[in-house]
Tab-separated table of C-alpha atoms in Angstrom:
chain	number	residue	atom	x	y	z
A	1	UNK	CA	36.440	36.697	-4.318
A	2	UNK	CA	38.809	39.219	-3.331
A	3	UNK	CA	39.573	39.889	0.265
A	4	UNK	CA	37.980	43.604	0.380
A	5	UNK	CA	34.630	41.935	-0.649
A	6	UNK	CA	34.783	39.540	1.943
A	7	UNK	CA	35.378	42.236	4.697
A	8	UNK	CA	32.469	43.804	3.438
A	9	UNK	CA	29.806	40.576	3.311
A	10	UNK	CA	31.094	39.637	7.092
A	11	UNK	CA	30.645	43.416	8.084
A	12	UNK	CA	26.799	43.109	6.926
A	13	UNK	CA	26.575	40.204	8.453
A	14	UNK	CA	27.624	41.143	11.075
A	15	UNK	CA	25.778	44.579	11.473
A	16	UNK	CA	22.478	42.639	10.585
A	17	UNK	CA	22.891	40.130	13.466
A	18	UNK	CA	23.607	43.020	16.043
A	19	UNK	CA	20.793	44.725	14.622
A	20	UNK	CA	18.473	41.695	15.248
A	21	UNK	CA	20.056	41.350	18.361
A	22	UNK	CA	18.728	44.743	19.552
A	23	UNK	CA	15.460	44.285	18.305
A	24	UNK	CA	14.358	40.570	19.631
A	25	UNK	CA	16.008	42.020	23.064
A	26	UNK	CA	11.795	42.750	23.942
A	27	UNK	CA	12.049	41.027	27.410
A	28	UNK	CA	10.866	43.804	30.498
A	29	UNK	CA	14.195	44.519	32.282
A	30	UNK	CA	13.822	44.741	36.127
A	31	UNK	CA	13.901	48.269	37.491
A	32	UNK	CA	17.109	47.584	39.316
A	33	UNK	CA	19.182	46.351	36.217
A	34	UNK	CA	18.213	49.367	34.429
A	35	UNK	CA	21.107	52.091	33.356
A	36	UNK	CA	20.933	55.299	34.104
A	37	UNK	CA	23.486	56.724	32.235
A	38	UNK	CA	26.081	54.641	33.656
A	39	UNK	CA	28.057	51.156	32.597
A	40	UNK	CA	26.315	48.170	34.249
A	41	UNK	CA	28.142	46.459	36.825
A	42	UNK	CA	29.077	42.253	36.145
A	43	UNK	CA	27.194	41.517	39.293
A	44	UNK	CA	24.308	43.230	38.032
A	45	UNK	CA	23.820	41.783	34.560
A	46	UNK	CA	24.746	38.175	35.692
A	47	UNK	CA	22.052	38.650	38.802
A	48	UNK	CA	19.451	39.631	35.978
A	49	UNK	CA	20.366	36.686	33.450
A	50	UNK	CA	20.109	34.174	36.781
A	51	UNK	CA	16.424	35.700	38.090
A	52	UNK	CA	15.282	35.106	34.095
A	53	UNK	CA	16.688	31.320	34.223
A	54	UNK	CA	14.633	30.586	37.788
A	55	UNK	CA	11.509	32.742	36.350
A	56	UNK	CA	12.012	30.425	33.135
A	57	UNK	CA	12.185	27.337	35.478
A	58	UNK	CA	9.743	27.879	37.722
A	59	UNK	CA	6.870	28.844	34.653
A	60	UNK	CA	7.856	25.266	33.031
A	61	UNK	CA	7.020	23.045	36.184
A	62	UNK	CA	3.773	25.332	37.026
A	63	UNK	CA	2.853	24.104	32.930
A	64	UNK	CA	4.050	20.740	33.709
A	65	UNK	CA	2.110	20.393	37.012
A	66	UNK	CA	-1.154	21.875	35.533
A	67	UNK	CA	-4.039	19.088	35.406
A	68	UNK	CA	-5.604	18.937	31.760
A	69	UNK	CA	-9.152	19.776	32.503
A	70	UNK	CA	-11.278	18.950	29.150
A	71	UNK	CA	-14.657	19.423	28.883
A	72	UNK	CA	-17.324	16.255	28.959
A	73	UNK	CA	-18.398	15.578	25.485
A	74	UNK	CA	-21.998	16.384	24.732
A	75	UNK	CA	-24.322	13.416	24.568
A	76	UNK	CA	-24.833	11.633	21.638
A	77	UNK	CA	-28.559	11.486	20.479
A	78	UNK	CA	-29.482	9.370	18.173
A	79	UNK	CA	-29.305	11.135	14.501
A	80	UNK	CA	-29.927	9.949	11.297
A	81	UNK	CA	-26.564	10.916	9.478
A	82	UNK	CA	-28.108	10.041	6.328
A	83	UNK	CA	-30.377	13.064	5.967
A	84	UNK	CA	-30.102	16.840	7.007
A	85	UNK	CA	-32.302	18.643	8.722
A	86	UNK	CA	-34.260	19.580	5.969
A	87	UNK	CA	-34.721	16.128	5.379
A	88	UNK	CA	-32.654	15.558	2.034
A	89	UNK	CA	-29.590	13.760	1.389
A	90	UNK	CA	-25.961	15.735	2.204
A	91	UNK	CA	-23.903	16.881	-0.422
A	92	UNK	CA	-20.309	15.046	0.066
A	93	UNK	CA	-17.907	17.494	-1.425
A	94	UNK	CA	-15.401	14.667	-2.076
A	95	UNK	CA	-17.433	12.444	-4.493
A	96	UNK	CA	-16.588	11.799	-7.816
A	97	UNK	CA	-17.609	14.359	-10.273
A	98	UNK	CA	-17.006	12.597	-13.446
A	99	UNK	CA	-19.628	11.393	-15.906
A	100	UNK	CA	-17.784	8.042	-16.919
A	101	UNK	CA	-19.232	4.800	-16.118
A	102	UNK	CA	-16.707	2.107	-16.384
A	103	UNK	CA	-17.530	-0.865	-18.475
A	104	UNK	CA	-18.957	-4.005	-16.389
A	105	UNK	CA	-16.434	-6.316	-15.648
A	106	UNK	CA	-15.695	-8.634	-18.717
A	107	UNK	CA	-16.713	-12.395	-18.499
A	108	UNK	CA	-14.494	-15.085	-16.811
A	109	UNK	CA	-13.164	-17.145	-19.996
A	110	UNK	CA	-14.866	-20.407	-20.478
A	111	UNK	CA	-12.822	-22.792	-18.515
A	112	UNK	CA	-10.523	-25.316	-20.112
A	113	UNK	CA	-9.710	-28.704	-20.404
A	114	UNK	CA	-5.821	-29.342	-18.811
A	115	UNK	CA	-3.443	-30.433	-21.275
A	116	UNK	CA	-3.014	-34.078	-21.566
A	117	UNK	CA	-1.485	-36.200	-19.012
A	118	UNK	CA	-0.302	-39.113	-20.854
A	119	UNK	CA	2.761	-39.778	-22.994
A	120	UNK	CA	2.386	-42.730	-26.100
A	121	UNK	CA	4.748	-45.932	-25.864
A	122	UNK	CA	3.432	-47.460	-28.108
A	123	UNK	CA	0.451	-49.265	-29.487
A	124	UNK	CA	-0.569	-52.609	-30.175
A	125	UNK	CA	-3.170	-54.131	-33.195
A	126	UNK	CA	-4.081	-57.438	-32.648
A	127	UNK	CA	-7.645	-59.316	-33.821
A	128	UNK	CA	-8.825	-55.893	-35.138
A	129	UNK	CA	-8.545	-54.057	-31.620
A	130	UNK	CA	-5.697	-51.520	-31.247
A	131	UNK	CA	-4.260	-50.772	-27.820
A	132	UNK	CA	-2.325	-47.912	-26.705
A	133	UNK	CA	0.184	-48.062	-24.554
A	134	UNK	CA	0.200	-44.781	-21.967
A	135	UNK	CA	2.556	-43.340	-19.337
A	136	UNK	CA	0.645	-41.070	-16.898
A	137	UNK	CA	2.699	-39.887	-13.983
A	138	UNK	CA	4.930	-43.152	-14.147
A	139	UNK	CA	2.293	-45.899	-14.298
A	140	UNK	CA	2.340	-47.603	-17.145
A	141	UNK	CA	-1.735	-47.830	-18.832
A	142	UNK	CA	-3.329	-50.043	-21.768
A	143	UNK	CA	-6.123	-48.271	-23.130
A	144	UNK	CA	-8.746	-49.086	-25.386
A	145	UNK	CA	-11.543	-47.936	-27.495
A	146	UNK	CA	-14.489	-47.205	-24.693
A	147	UNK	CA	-12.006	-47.395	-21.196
A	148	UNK	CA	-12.262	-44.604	-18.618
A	149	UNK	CA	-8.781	-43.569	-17.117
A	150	UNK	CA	-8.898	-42.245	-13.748
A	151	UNK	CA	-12.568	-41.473	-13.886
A	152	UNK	CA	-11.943	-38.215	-15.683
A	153	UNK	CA	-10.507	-38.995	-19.139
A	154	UNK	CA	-12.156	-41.176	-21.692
A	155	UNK	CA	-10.946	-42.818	-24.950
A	156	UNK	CA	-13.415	-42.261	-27.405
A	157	UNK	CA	-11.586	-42.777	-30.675
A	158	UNK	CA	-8.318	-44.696	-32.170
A	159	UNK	CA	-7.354	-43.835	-35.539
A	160	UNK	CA	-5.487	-42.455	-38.119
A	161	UNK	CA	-2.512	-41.854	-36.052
A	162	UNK	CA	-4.522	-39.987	-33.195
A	163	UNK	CA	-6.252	-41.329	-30.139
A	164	UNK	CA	-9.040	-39.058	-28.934
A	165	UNK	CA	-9.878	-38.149	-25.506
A	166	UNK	CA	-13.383	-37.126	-23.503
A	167	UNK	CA	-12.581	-34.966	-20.714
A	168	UNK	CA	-15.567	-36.078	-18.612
A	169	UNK	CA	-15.448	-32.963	-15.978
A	170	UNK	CA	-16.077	-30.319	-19.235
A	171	UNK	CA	-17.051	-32.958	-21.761
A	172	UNK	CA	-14.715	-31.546	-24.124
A	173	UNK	CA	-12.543	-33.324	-26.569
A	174	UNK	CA	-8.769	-33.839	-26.623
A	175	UNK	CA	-6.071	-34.957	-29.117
A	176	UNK	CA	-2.808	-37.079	-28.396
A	177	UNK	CA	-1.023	-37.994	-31.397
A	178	UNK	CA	-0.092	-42.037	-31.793
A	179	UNK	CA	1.956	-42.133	-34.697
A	180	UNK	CA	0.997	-43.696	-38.281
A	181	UNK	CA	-1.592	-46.678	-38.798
A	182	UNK	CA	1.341	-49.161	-40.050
């Protein structure tokens, strides 16, 4: 930018804030301050910009000493809000104005047995009888064909390398693998 168009942007600026200057300045000037044709004295303009501050100060403690009178409230009678006075229903222009229906919720899922508790030693075969040797939160178990563990899990099968469980609660089945027959 060179410096002859800088002179010339603050020069409008500066014309258009004396020009807005002139025109806000809408404020009735007291008879006395007013020129007649002659340069204002200091004494005069600062006595007029003084009587405008007390005028100013004495308007804001009138507005701040002012008691807030509202009006009573009208009664309240007892009206049915849910009809009009023609005696229908009232339109509420903020409902929803589309013509999906959403899907019913889908079904909970059946509920589950929890995974097995137990861990396998070991097992033991003796007299035609196999027990299995169990670790459930570090007690040591023996369990048998027919025994009820904890009163929720019970051992329904030994064989073939897999001991099968009854969870009593949901009376559904469960697997823990034992190893081979041998």
């Amino acid at each position: 930018m060179t410096p002859k168009q800088r002179w010339i942007i603050l020069g409008g600026l500066l014309s258009a804030t004396l020009v807005a200057g002139y025109l806000i300045d809408d404020e009735p000037v007291p008879e006395k301050t007013k020129r007649k044709g002659s340069v204002a004295s200091k004494s005069a303009a600062s006595s007029a910009a003084e009587s405008r501050r007390v005028g100013a100060k004495e308007r804001t403690t009138e507005l701040a000493a002012a008691p807030l009178n509202f009006p009573e409230p009208a009664p309240l009678e007892a009206v049915d809000e849910s009809k009009t006075e023609e005696g229908t229903k009232p339109i509420d222009p903020f409902r929803n104005k589309s013509w999906y229906v959403a899907p019913p919720p889908p079904k909970p899922p059946k509920p589950t047995a929890p995974p097995l508790p137990f861990q396998y030693l070991g097992k033991l075969s003796e007299g035609g009888e196999t027990r299995v040797f169990l670790n459930h939160q570090g007690k040591h178990i023996i369990a048998k064909v027919g025994d009820v563990i904890n009163g929720t899990y019970s051992v329904e099968e030994i064989s073939g390398g897999q001991m099968t469980f009854l969870y009593q609660p949901l009376n559904e089945k469960q697997v823990l693998g034992i190893g081979s027959d041998k």
